[in-house]
Amino acid sequence: GDPLAKLLDFGIAKLVGAAGEDASGALTQTAGAAMTPAYAAPEQLAGTEITTATDVYALGVVLYEVLTGERPYDLSGVTAAEAERIVRQTVPPRPSAVAGNRQLAGDLDVIVAKALAKEPERRYESAAALGDDLKRHLDGLPVEAQPATVGYRVGRFVQRHRAGVLVAAAALVVVFGVAGLAFARVSAERDRAQTEADKAQAVTDFLSSTFGAAGPSAGTAVPPSELRVVDALGFAASEATRSFPDQLDVRAAVLHTLGQTLVDLGLYNDALGPLLASLALRDSVHGGRPHPETLETLDALGLVGLWKAESDQDYGALYYRRALTMREALYGETSAEVSRGLANLAETEIERGQFAEAIALAQRALDIARVAEGPMSEAAGDAGFALGRAYGFAGQFRAADSTLTSLLPIARALLPPDDARWGELYTAIGQARLLRGATQAAVDVLEQAATSRAARFDPGHPLLAETQGVLGIALVESGRHQDAEPLLRAALPTFRTGDPYWFYQHATAAVLEASLAQRGLPARLDSARTSAALLADAVGRESPWSQIVERHLESAGG
């Protein structure tokens, strides 16, 4: 029929008698078990104090249902105790993932997450505050719930428009990413929101005009139709200082976004200069004090340090250690942010070969994440991933496989099907299984990883090459030489000595040549033996990687 307005009880209704006296008894309770379980907040199910935040949670469930057509949790047929466990410990999947609608990603996902936070104090303070945030979203204004970072917004866009696009596409990558600056700073003050909007507009205008000028007349020496993304980004970085001599915060935002875009394209060496310049500017703007913008750039530099082709293996740790200290100052030592910082630092210890230290850091990160956000949270997933990788590099392959496989339920709950982290997780699981001798199980999961990464990355991207190389080796192990050869050949050109993939380079080269020889095809076994020796020097002759290579060289007569 016709639309009908409904009046809902937001924790303020009472039943009163004729004289106005309170006759409600416990109709509106501050504790108790009168509830609809599907809409009940964690504190309600636990029988603890009920506040306005409890009503906010119920509204969050309704909003979730409106956006997705489903409730956050399926509680049908479960006991009261099981329902309490699910609601208190499980993080519901993002609405955008459930609905399969990318338009819900971003503001709406985080608004729902804030309304459904496990801890009442982390939710909106009232139903009106939730309504105001929804209105801000509809009006295109910054929302109170923490939105995605600039780097994330740029990365998501770039992953759909990979390397090799022309200048126009490069301009869109950066302009659209930087346009998110106005929405990437949480503030309750309207004047600060306006300041951020002005900054975003200044950056957008700069990038639009800069990419329009890029070309032979700008000294790029190639016609616009052939200008690469990296050329256009480099030109923009060089113009930033001239365009913003006094607006240091805007210049820092430009340089950070350019650097983050290069990171997302896998161009780690090219990203270093803009990111270092952005860090120096942000330190200057914020007086060297901890600030989320500075932390954002430190994280990007830490990642570059992990991947950059450089002999100094402490390079990434330098920035990740500083980022961890800043996280502790900004968010507290037991926060989920600190858990993420510890997980990042564990990755640097893996690269330095300090596997026991990496395991300790990752385990500490996991313990903090489970308390701060719950065992099914994104922070717990990040920490568990670092722990699984640390186990694998330490030679504890069964522990690695078990730890990484245990993350699959978290990934299914939190990640949309096209998220890049699926490829990362599947690849890590596949490596662990390959190295513990479960070859077919490794092939199965690595094929999923290759499909995921091929859909997101252009040929030659180091992440795709990593998966291709490991899958190729696993296929050779299982006797599928013909299927392995194109993967191994595709992976090899990407690997460079000095990268974190140095051992993949040597292992891939040796296994490829051995596979060719085993099939009676022309092979340079002397080159394969050289690769095997380099691999053995780097990881030891007892390493499973060395043993795999030696086994195939022996079969090939090498």
Coordinates of C-alpha atoms in Angstrom, one line a residue:
G1 CA 0.0 0.0 0.0
D2 CA 0.9 3.6 0.5
P3 CA 4.1 4.5 2.5
L4 CA 3.5 4.5 6.2
A5 CA 5.7 6.3 8.7
K6 CA 6.8 4.3 11.8
L7 CA 7.9 5.7 15.1
L8 CA 10.9 3.8 16.6
D9 CA 12.0 3.7 20.2
F10 CA 15.5 5.1 20.5
G11 CA 15.8 4.4 24.2
I12 CA 13.7 7.3 25.4
A13 CA 10.1 6.0 25.4
K14 CA 8.3 5.4 28.6
L15 CA 4.8 4.3 29.6
V16 CA 3.2 6.9 31.8
G17 CA -0.1 6.9 33.8
A18 CA -2.9 9.4 33.5
A19 CA -1.2 11.8 36.0
G20 CA 2.0 11.6 34.1
E21 CA 3.8 9.3 36.6
D22 CA 6.2 6.7 35.4
A23 CA 4.3 3.5 34.9
S24 CA 6.7 1.8 32.6
G25 CA 8.4 -0.5 35.0
A26 CA 11.2 -2.1 33.0
L27 CA 9.8 -1.5 29.5
T28 CA 12.8 0.6 28.6
Q29 CA 15.6 -1.2 30.4
T30 CA 19.2 -0.4 31.1
A31 CA 20.0 -4.1 31.4
G32 CA 18.2 -7.4 30.8
A33 CA 17.3 -9.9 28.2
A34 CA 14.2 -8.4 26.4
M35 CA 15.5 -8.2 22.9
T36 CA 15.2 -9.4 19.3
P37 CA 18.5 -11.4 19.0
A38 CA 19.1 -10.6 15.3
Y39 CA 19.2 -6.9 16.2
A40 CA 20.8 -7.2 19.6
A41 CA 24.1 -5.6 20.4
P42 CA 27.0 -7.6 21.9
E43 CA 26.4 -5.9 25.4
Q44 CA 22.7 -6.8 25.2
L45 CA 23.4 -10.5 24.5
A46 CA 26.0 -10.5 27.4
G47 CA 23.4 -9.0 29.8
T48 CA 25.5 -5.9 30.5
E49 CA 24.5 -2.2 30.6
I50 CA 22.3 -1.0 27.8
T51 CA 22.8 2.6 26.5
T52 CA 21.9 4.7 23.5
A53 CA 24.8 3.0 21.7
T54 CA 22.7 -0.2 21.9
D55 CA 20.0 1.4 19.8
V56 CA 22.7 2.7 17.4
Y57 CA 23.8 -0.9 16.9
A58 CA 20.2 -2.0 16.1
L59 CA 20.0 0.8 13.6
G60 CA 23.3 -0.4 12.1
V61 CA 21.7 -3.8 11.6
V62 CA 18.7 -2.2 9.9
L63 CA 21.0 -0.1 7.6
Y64 CA 23.0 -3.3 6.8
E65 CA 19.8 -5.1 5.9
V66 CA 18.6 -2.1 3.7
L67 CA 21.9 -2.0 1.8
T68 CA 22.4 -5.8 1.3
G69 CA 19.1 -7.5 1.8
E70 CA 20.7 -9.6 4.5
R71 CA 21.4 -9.3 8.2
P72 CA 25.1 -9.1 9.4
Y73 CA 24.8 -12.5 11.0
D74 CA 22.8 -15.6 10.3
L75 CA 21.6 -16.6 13.8
S76 CA 18.9 -19.1 12.6
G77 CA 18.9 -22.3 14.5
V78 CA 21.7 -21.4 16.9
T79 CA 21.6 -21.5 20.7
A80 CA 21.6 -18.3 22.7
A81 CA 25.2 -19.0 23.8
E82 CA 26.3 -19.5 20.1
A83 CA 24.4 -16.3 19.1
E84 CA 26.3 -14.4 21.7
R85 CA 29.6 -15.8 20.6
I86 CA 29.0 -15.0 16.9
V87 CA 27.9 -11.4 17.6
R88 CA 30.6 -10.7 20.1
Q89 CA 33.5 -12.2 18.2
T90 CA 32.7 -12.2 14.5
V91 CA 33.2 -9.2 12.2
P92 CA 30.4 -9.2 9.6
P93 CA 31.5 -8.9 5.9
R94 CA 31.4 -5.4 4.4
P95 CA 28.0 -4.5 2.9
S96 CA 29.7 -3.8 -0.5
A97 CA 31.1 -7.4 -0.5
V98 CA 27.7 -9.0 0.4
A99 CA 25.8 -6.9 -2.1
G100 CA 28.5 -7.3 -4.8
N101 CA 28.1 -3.5 -5.3
R102 CA 31.3 -1.4 -5.4
Q103 CA 29.2 1.8 -5.0
L104 CA 28.7 0.8 -1.4
A105 CA 32.4 0.6 -0.8
G106 CA 34.0 3.5 1.1
D107 CA 31.8 5.8 3.2
L108 CA 28.8 3.4 3.5
D109 CA 31.0 0.5 4.5
V110 CA 32.7 2.4 7.2
I111 CA 29.5 4.1 8.4
V112 CA 28.0 0.6 8.9
A113 CA 31.2 -0.7 10.5
K114 CA 31.1 2.2 13.0
A115 CA 27.4 1.6 13.9
L116 CA 28.1 -2.1 14.4
A117 CA 31.3 -1.8 16.4
K118 CA 31.7 -4.4 19.2
E119 CA 32.5 -1.7 21.8
P120 CA 29.7 0.7 22.5
E121 CA 32.1 3.6 22.9
R122 CA 33.3 3.2 19.3
R123 CA 29.8 3.6 17.8
Y124 CA 28.0 6.8 17.0
E125 CA 27.0 8.6 20.2
S126 CA 23.3 8.7 19.1
A127 CA 20.9 7.8 16.4
A128 CA 20.9 11.4 15.3
A129 CA 24.7 11.3 14.8
L130 CA 24.4 8.2 12.6
G131 CA 21.7 10.0 10.6
D132 CA 23.9 13.1 10.3
D133 CA 26.7 11.0 8.9
L134 CA 24.4 9.4 6.3
K135 CA 23.3 12.9 5.3
R136 CA 26.9 14.0 4.9
H137 CA 27.6 11.0 2.7
L138 CA 24.6 11.9 0.5
D139 CA 25.6 15.5 0.3
G140 CA 29.2 14.6 -0.7
L141 CA 30.7 15.9 2.5
P142 CA 33.4 14.3 4.8
V143 CA 31.8 11.7 7.1
E144 CA 32.7 11.3 10.8
A145 CA 33.4 7.6 10.3
Q146 CA 37.1 7.1 9.3
P147 CA 37.2 6.8 5.5
A148 CA 39.8 5.1 3.4
T149 CA 43.2 6.7 3.1
V150 CA 44.4 8.5 0.0
G151 CA 46.8 5.7 -0.8
Y152 CA 44.0 3.2 -0.6
R153 CA 41.8 5.2 -2.9
V154 CA 44.6 5.7 -5.4
G155 CA 45.6 2.1 -5.2
R156 CA 42.1 0.8 -5.9
F157 CA 41.8 3.0 -8.9
V158 CA 45.3 2.2 -10.3
Q159 CA 44.7 -1.6 -9.9
R160 CA 41.9 -1.2 -12.4
H161 CA 44.1 0.9 -14.8
R162 CA 47.4 -0.8 -14.8
A163 CA 50.8 0.3 -16.2
G164 CA 50.9 1.1 -19.9
V165 CA 47.8 3.4 -19.9
L166 CA 48.3 6.7 -21.6
V167 CA 48.7 10.2 -20.1
A168 CA 45.0 10.8 -19.9
A169 CA 44.5 7.7 -17.8
A170 CA 47.5 8.6 -15.7
A171 CA 45.9 12.0 -15.0
L172 CA 42.6 10.3 -14.0
V173 CA 44.5 7.9 -11.7
V174 CA 46.0 10.7 -9.7
V175 CA 43.3 13.3 -10.0
F176 CA 40.6 10.9 -8.8
G177 CA 42.9 9.7 -6.0
V178 CA 43.8 13.2 -4.8
A179 CA 40.2 14.4 -5.1
G180 CA 39.6 12.0 -2.2
L181 CA 41.8 14.1 0.1
A182 CA 38.8 16.1 1.2
F183 CA 37.1 12.8 2.3
A184 CA 40.2 11.2 3.9
R185 CA 40.6 13.4 7.0
V186 CA 38.2 12.8 9.9
S187 CA 37.2 16.0 11.6
A188 CA 34.2 17.2 13.5
E189 CA 35.0 20.8 12.7
R190 CA 33.4 22.3 9.6
D191 CA 36.3 24.7 9.0
R192 CA 38.8 21.9 8.9
A193 CA 36.7 20.0 6.4
Q194 CA 36.7 23.2 4.3
T195 CA 40.4 23.5 4.6
E196 CA 40.8 19.9 3.4
A197 CA 38.4 20.5 0.5
D198 CA 40.4 23.6 -0.5
K199 CA 43.6 21.5 -0.4
A200 CA 42.1 18.8 -2.5
Q201 CA 40.9 21.3 -5.1
A202 CA 44.3 22.9 -5.3
V203 CA 46.0 19.5 -5.9
T204 CA 43.4 18.4 -8.4
D205 CA 43.8 21.7 -10.4
F206 CA 47.5 21.3 -10.3
L207 CA 47.5 17.7 -11.6
S208 CA 44.9 18.5 -14.3
S209 CA 47.0 21.3 -15.7
T210 CA 50.3 19.4 -15.3
F211 CA 49.2 16.3 -17.1
G212 CA 47.7 18.5 -19.8
A213 CA 51.2 20.1 -20.3
A214 CA 53.1 16.8 -20.2
G215 CA 54.6 16.0 -23.6
P216 CA 57.4 17.0 -25.9
S217 CA 57.0 20.7 -25.1
A218 CA 57.5 19.8 -21.5
G219 CA 60.8 18.1 -22.3
T220 CA 59.5 14.5 -22.1
A221 CA 60.9 13.8 -25.7
V222 CA 58.0 11.5 -26.6
P223 CA 54.6 12.3 -28.1
P224 CA 51.6 12.3 -25.8
S225 CA 50.2 9.1 -27.4
E226 CA 53.3 7.2 -26.2
L227 CA 54.0 8.9 -22.9
R228 CA 54.1 6.3 -20.1
V229 CA 52.5 6.6 -16.7
V230 CA 55.8 6.8 -15.0
D231 CA 57.0 9.6 -17.3
A232 CA 53.8 11.7 -16.5
L233 CA 54.1 11.0 -12.8
G234 CA 57.8 12.0 -12.8
F235 CA 57.0 15.2 -14.7
A236 CA 54.2 16.1 -12.1
A237 CA 56.6 15.5 -9.2
S238 CA 59.2 17.8 -10.7
E239 CA 56.5 20.5 -11.2
A240 CA 55.2 20.3 -7.7
T241 CA 57.9 22.4 -6.1
R242 CA 57.6 25.2 -8.6
S243 CA 53.8 25.2 -8.4
F244 CA 53.5 25.2 -4.6
P245 CA 56.6 27.1 -3.2
D246 CA 54.8 28.2 0.0
Q247 CA 52.0 25.7 0.3
L248 CA 54.0 22.9 1.9
D249 CA 51.0 20.8 2.9
V250 CA 49.6 20.8 -0.6
R251 CA 53.0 20.0 -2.1
A252 CA 53.4 17.1 0.4
A253 CA 50.0 15.7 -0.6
V254 CA 50.9 15.9 -4.3
L255 CA 54.2 14.1 -3.8
H256 CA 52.7 11.4 -1.5
T257 CA 49.9 10.6 -4.0
L258 CA 52.4 10.4 -6.9
G259 CA 54.7 8.1 -4.8
Q260 CA 51.8 5.9 -3.7
T261 CA 50.6 5.6 -7.3
L262 CA 54.0 4.4 -8.4
V263 CA 54.0 1.9 -5.5
D264 CA 50.7 0.5 -6.6
L265 CA 52.1 0.2 -10.1
G266 CA 55.0 -1.9 -8.7
L267 CA 57.5 0.8 -9.6
Y268 CA 59.2 0.9 -6.2
N269 CA 62.5 2.5 -7.3
D270 CA 60.6 5.4 -9.0
A271 CA 58.4 5.9 -5.9
L272 CA 61.2 6.5 -3.5
G273 CA 62.0 10.1 -4.5
P274 CA 58.5 11.6 -4.3
L275 CA 57.8 9.7 -1.0
L276 CA 61.0 10.9 0.7
A277 CA 60.2 14.5 -0.4
S278 CA 56.7 14.2 1.0
L279 CA 58.0 12.8 4.3
A280 CA 60.4 15.8 4.7
L281 CA 57.6 18.2 4.0
R282 CA 55.1 16.6 6.3
D283 CA 57.7 16.5 9.1
S284 CA 58.2 20.2 8.5
V285 CA 54.5 21.0 8.4
H286 CA 53.7 19.1 11.6
G287 CA 56.9 20.1 13.4
G288 CA 58.2 16.6 13.6
R289 CA 55.2 15.6 15.8
P290 CA 53.2 12.4 15.3
H291 CA 50.5 12.9 12.7
P292 CA 48.3 10.6 10.6
E293 CA 49.6 12.2 7.4
T294 CA 53.2 11.6 8.3
L295 CA 52.4 8.0 9.3
E296 CA 50.7 7.4 5.9
T297 CA 53.9 8.4 4.1
L298 CA 56.1 6.3 6.5
D299 CA 54.1 3.2 5.8
A300 CA 54.5 3.8 2.0
L301 CA 58.3 4.2 2.5
G302 CA 58.4 1.1 4.6
L303 CA 56.8 -0.9 1.8
V304 CA 59.2 0.5 -0.7
G305 CA 62.0 -0.5 1.5
L306 CA 60.8 -4.1 1.5
W307 CA 60.6 -4.3 -2.3
K308 CA 63.3 -1.9 -3.5
A309 CA 66.3 -3.3 -5.3
E310 CA 68.9 -2.3 -2.8
S311 CA 71.5 -4.1 -0.7
D312 CA 70.7 -2.4 2.5
Q313 CA 68.1 -4.8 4.1
D314 CA 67.4 -2.4 7.0
Y315 CA 66.0 0.2 4.6
G316 CA 62.3 -0.8 5.2
A317 CA 62.8 -1.3 8.9
L318 CA 64.1 2.2 9.3
Y319 CA 60.7 3.6 8.3
Y320 CA 58.5 0.9 9.8
R321 CA 60.2 1.3 13.2
R322 CA 59.5 5.0 13.1
A323 CA 55.9 4.3 12.0
L324 CA 55.5 1.9 14.9
T325 CA 56.6 4.6 17.4
M326 CA 54.3 7.1 15.9
R327 CA 51.4 4.6 16.1
E328 CA 52.0 4.1 19.8
A329 CA 51.9 7.8 20.3
L330 CA 48.8 8.4 18.3
Y331 CA 46.7 5.4 19.2
G332 CA 48.1 3.7 22.3
E333 CA 50.3 0.6 22.7
T334 CA 47.4 -1.9 22.7
S335 CA 45.6 -0.6 19.7
A336 CA 44.8 -2.3 16.4
E337 CA 47.0 0.3 14.7
V338 CA 50.0 -0.8 16.8
S339 CA 49.2 -4.4 15.8
R340 CA 49.5 -3.4 12.2
G341 CA 52.8 -1.6 12.8
L342 CA 54.2 -4.7 14.5
A343 CA 53.1 -6.9 11.6
N344 CA 54.8 -4.5 9.1
L345 CA 58.0 -4.7 11.2
A346 CA 57.8 -8.5 11.3
E347 CA 58.0 -8.4 7.5
T348 CA 61.2 -6.4 7.6
E349 CA 62.7 -9.0 10.0
I350 CA 61.8 -11.7 7.5
E351 CA 63.8 -9.9 4.8
R352 CA 66.7 -9.4 7.2
G353 CA 66.7 -13.2 7.9
Q354 CA 65.8 -12.7 11.6
F355 CA 63.1 -15.2 11.6
A356 CA 62.8 -15.8 15.3
E357 CA 62.4 -12.1 15.8
A358 CA 59.8 -11.9 13.0
I359 CA 57.8 -14.7 14.7
A360 CA 57.9 -12.9 18.0
L361 CA 56.8 -9.6 16.5
A362 CA 54.0 -11.2 14.5
Q363 CA 52.7 -13.2 17.5
R364 CA 52.6 -10.0 19.6
A365 CA 50.8 -8.3 16.8
L366 CA 48.2 -11.1 16.7
D367 CA 47.7 -11.1 20.4
I368 CA 47.0 -7.3 20.4
A369 CA 44.7 -7.5 17.4
R370 CA 42.6 -10.2 18.9
V371 CA 42.0 -8.1 22.0
A372 CA 41.6 -4.8 20.3
E373 CA 39.3 -5.8 17.4
G374 CA 38.6 -9.5 17.8
P375 CA 39.9 -12.7 16.3
M376 CA 37.9 -12.2 13.1
S377 CA 39.1 -8.7 12.4
E378 CA 41.2 -7.3 9.6
A379 CA 44.0 -6.5 12.1
A380 CA 44.1 -10.1 13.2
G381 CA 44.2 -11.2 9.6
D382 CA 47.2 -8.9 8.8
A383 CA 49.1 -10.2 11.9
G384 CA 48.3 -13.8 11.2
F385 CA 49.6 -13.4 7.6
A386 CA 52.9 -12.0 8.9
L387 CA 53.1 -14.8 11.4
G388 CA 52.4 -17.5 8.7
R389 CA 55.1 -16.0 6.5
A390 CA 57.6 -15.9 9.3
Y391 CA 57.0 -19.5 10.1
G392 CA 57.5 -20.4 6.5
F393 CA 60.8 -18.6 6.2
A394 CA 61.9 -20.2 9.4
G395 CA 61.4 -23.6 7.9
Q396 CA 58.3 -24.4 10.0
F397 CA 56.2 -25.2 6.9
R398 CA 53.4 -27.1 8.6
A399 CA 52.9 -24.2 11.1
A400 CA 53.0 -21.8 8.2
D401 CA 50.4 -23.8 6.3
S402 CA 48.1 -24.1 9.3
T403 CA 48.4 -20.4 10.3
L404 CA 47.8 -19.1 6.8
T405 CA 45.0 -21.5 6.1
S406 CA 43.2 -20.4 9.3
L407 CA 43.0 -16.9 7.8
L408 CA 40.7 -18.0 5.0
P409 CA 37.5 -17.6 7.1
I410 CA 38.6 -14.1 8.0
A411 CA 39.2 -13.3 4.4
R412 CA 35.9 -14.7 3.3
A413 CA 34.1 -12.5 5.9
L414 CA 36.0 -9.3 5.2
L415 CA 37.3 -9.3 1.6
P416 CA 35.4 -8.8 -1.6
P417 CA 36.1 -11.4 -4.2
D418 CA 38.3 -9.1 -6.3
D419 CA 40.5 -7.9 -3.4
A420 CA 44.2 -8.0 -4.2
R421 CA 44.9 -9.7 -0.8
W422 CA 43.3 -13.0 -2.1
G423 CA 46.3 -13.4 -4.4
E424 CA 48.7 -12.6 -1.6
L425 CA 47.1 -15.1 0.8
Y426 CA 46.8 -17.9 -1.8
T427 CA 50.4 -17.5 -2.9
A428 CA 51.7 -17.7 0.7
I429 CA 49.6 -20.8 1.4
G430 CA 50.8 -22.4 -1.8
Q431 CA 54.5 -21.7 -1.0
A432 CA 54.1 -23.3 2.4
R433 CA 52.4 -26.4 1.0
L434 CA 55.0 -26.7 -1.8
L435 CA 57.9 -26.5 0.7
R436 CA 56.4 -29.1 3.0
G437 CA 55.9 -31.5 0.1
A438 CA 52.1 -31.2 -0.4
T439 CA 52.6 -30.6 -4.1
Q440 CA 49.1 -31.1 -5.5
A441 CA 47.6 -29.1 -2.7
A442 CA 50.1 -26.3 -3.5
V443 CA 49.2 -26.4 -7.2
D444 CA 45.5 -26.1 -6.4
V445 CA 45.8 -23.0 -4.3
L446 CA 48.5 -21.4 -6.5
E447 CA 46.3 -21.7 -9.5
Q448 CA 43.7 -19.7 -7.6
A449 CA 46.4 -17.2 -6.7
A450 CA 47.5 -16.8 -10.3
T451 CA 43.9 -16.3 -11.5
S452 CA 43.4 -13.6 -8.8
R453 CA 46.6 -11.7 -9.6
A454 CA 46.4 -12.0 -13.4
A455 CA 43.0 -10.3 -13.1
R456 CA 44.5 -7.3 -11.3
F457 CA 48.1 -6.9 -12.5
D458 CA 49.6 -6.5 -15.9
P459 CA 52.3 -9.0 -17.1
G460 CA 55.6 -8.1 -15.6
H461 CA 54.2 -6.9 -12.2
P462 CA 56.4 -8.4 -9.5
L463 CA 53.4 -9.7 -7.5
L464 CA 52.1 -11.6 -10.6
A465 CA 55.6 -12.8 -11.4
E466 CA 56.0 -14.2 -7.8
T467 CA 52.9 -16.3 -8.2
Q468 CA 53.8 -17.4 -11.7
G469 CA 57.3 -18.5 -10.6
V470 CA 56.1 -20.5 -7.6
L471 CA 53.2 -22.1 -9.5
G472 CA 55.6 -23.0 -12.3
I473 CA 58.0 -24.7 -9.9
A474 CA 55.0 -26.6 -8.3
L475 CA 53.9 -27.7 -11.7
V476 CA 57.3 -29.1 -12.5
E477 CA 57.3 -30.8 -9.2
S478 CA 54.0 -32.5 -10.1
G479 CA 55.4 -33.5 -13.6
R480 CA 53.4 -30.9 -15.6
H481 CA 56.4 -29.5 -17.4
Q482 CA 54.6 -28.3 -20.4
D483 CA 52.2 -26.3 -18.3
A484 CA 55.0 -24.9 -16.2
E485 CA 57.2 -23.6 -19.0
P486 CA 55.2 -20.5 -20.0
L487 CA 54.7 -19.5 -16.4
L488 CA 58.4 -19.8 -15.6
R489 CA 59.4 -17.8 -18.8
A490 CA 56.9 -15.1 -18.0
A491 CA 58.2 -14.7 -14.4
L492 CA 61.9 -14.6 -15.1
P493 CA 62.3 -11.2 -16.7
T494 CA 60.7 -9.5 -13.7
F495 CA 63.1 -10.8 -11.1
R496 CA 66.2 -8.8 -10.5
T497 CA 69.2 -9.6 -8.3
G498 CA 68.8 -7.6 -5.1
D499 CA 65.0 -7.7 -5.1
P500 CA 63.2 -9.6 -2.3
Y501 CA 62.6 -12.1 -5.1
W502 CA 66.3 -13.0 -5.6
F503 CA 65.7 -16.6 -4.6
Y504 CA 62.8 -16.9 -7.0
Q505 CA 65.0 -15.6 -9.8
H506 CA 67.6 -18.3 -9.2
A507 CA 65.1 -21.1 -8.5
T508 CA 62.9 -20.2 -11.4
A509 CA 65.9 -20.1 -13.8
A510 CA 67.3 -23.4 -12.6
V511 CA 64.0 -25.2 -12.7
L512 CA 63.1 -23.9 -16.1
E513 CA 66.4 -25.1 -17.6
A514 CA 66.2 -28.4 -15.8
S515 CA 62.6 -28.9 -17.0
L516 CA 63.6 -28.2 -20.6
A517 CA 66.5 -30.7 -20.4
Q518 CA 64.2 -33.4 -18.9
R519 CA 61.9 -33.0 -21.9
G520 CA 64.8 -33.3 -24.4
L521 CA 64.5 -29.6 -25.3
P522 CA 67.5 -27.3 -25.7
A523 CA 68.7 -26.1 -22.2
R524 CA 71.7 -24.3 -20.8
L525 CA 72.5 -26.5 -17.9
D526 CA 75.6 -24.6 -17.1
S527 CA 73.4 -21.5 -16.5
A528 CA 71.1 -23.7 -14.4
R529 CA 74.0 -24.9 -12.3
T530 CA 75.1 -21.3 -11.8
S531 CA 71.6 -20.3 -10.6
A532 CA 71.5 -23.3 -8.3
A533 CA 74.9 -22.3 -6.7
L534 CA 73.7 -18.7 -6.2
L535 CA 70.5 -20.0 -4.6
A536 CA 72.5 -22.3 -2.3
D537 CA 74.8 -19.5 -1.2
A538 CA 71.8 -17.3 -0.4
V539 CA 69.5 -19.8 1.4
G540 CA 71.7 -22.8 2.1
R541 CA 72.0 -26.2 0.5
E542 CA 69.6 -27.6 3.1
S543 CA 66.8 -25.2 2.1
P544 CA 63.8 -26.8 0.5
W545 CA 64.2 -24.4 -2.4
S546 CA 67.8 -25.7 -3.0
Q547 CA 66.7 -29.3 -2.6
I548 CA 63.9 -28.8 -5.2
V549 CA 66.4 -27.3 -7.7
E550 CA 69.0 -30.0 -7.1
R551 CA 66.5 -32.7 -7.6
H552 CA 65.5 -31.4 -11.0
L553 CA 69.0 -30.8 -12.1
E554 CA 70.0 -34.4 -11.2
S555 CA 67.0 -35.6 -13.2
A556 CA 68.1 -33.5 -16.1
G557 CA 71.6 -34.9 -16.0
G558 CA 73.0 -31.7 -14.6

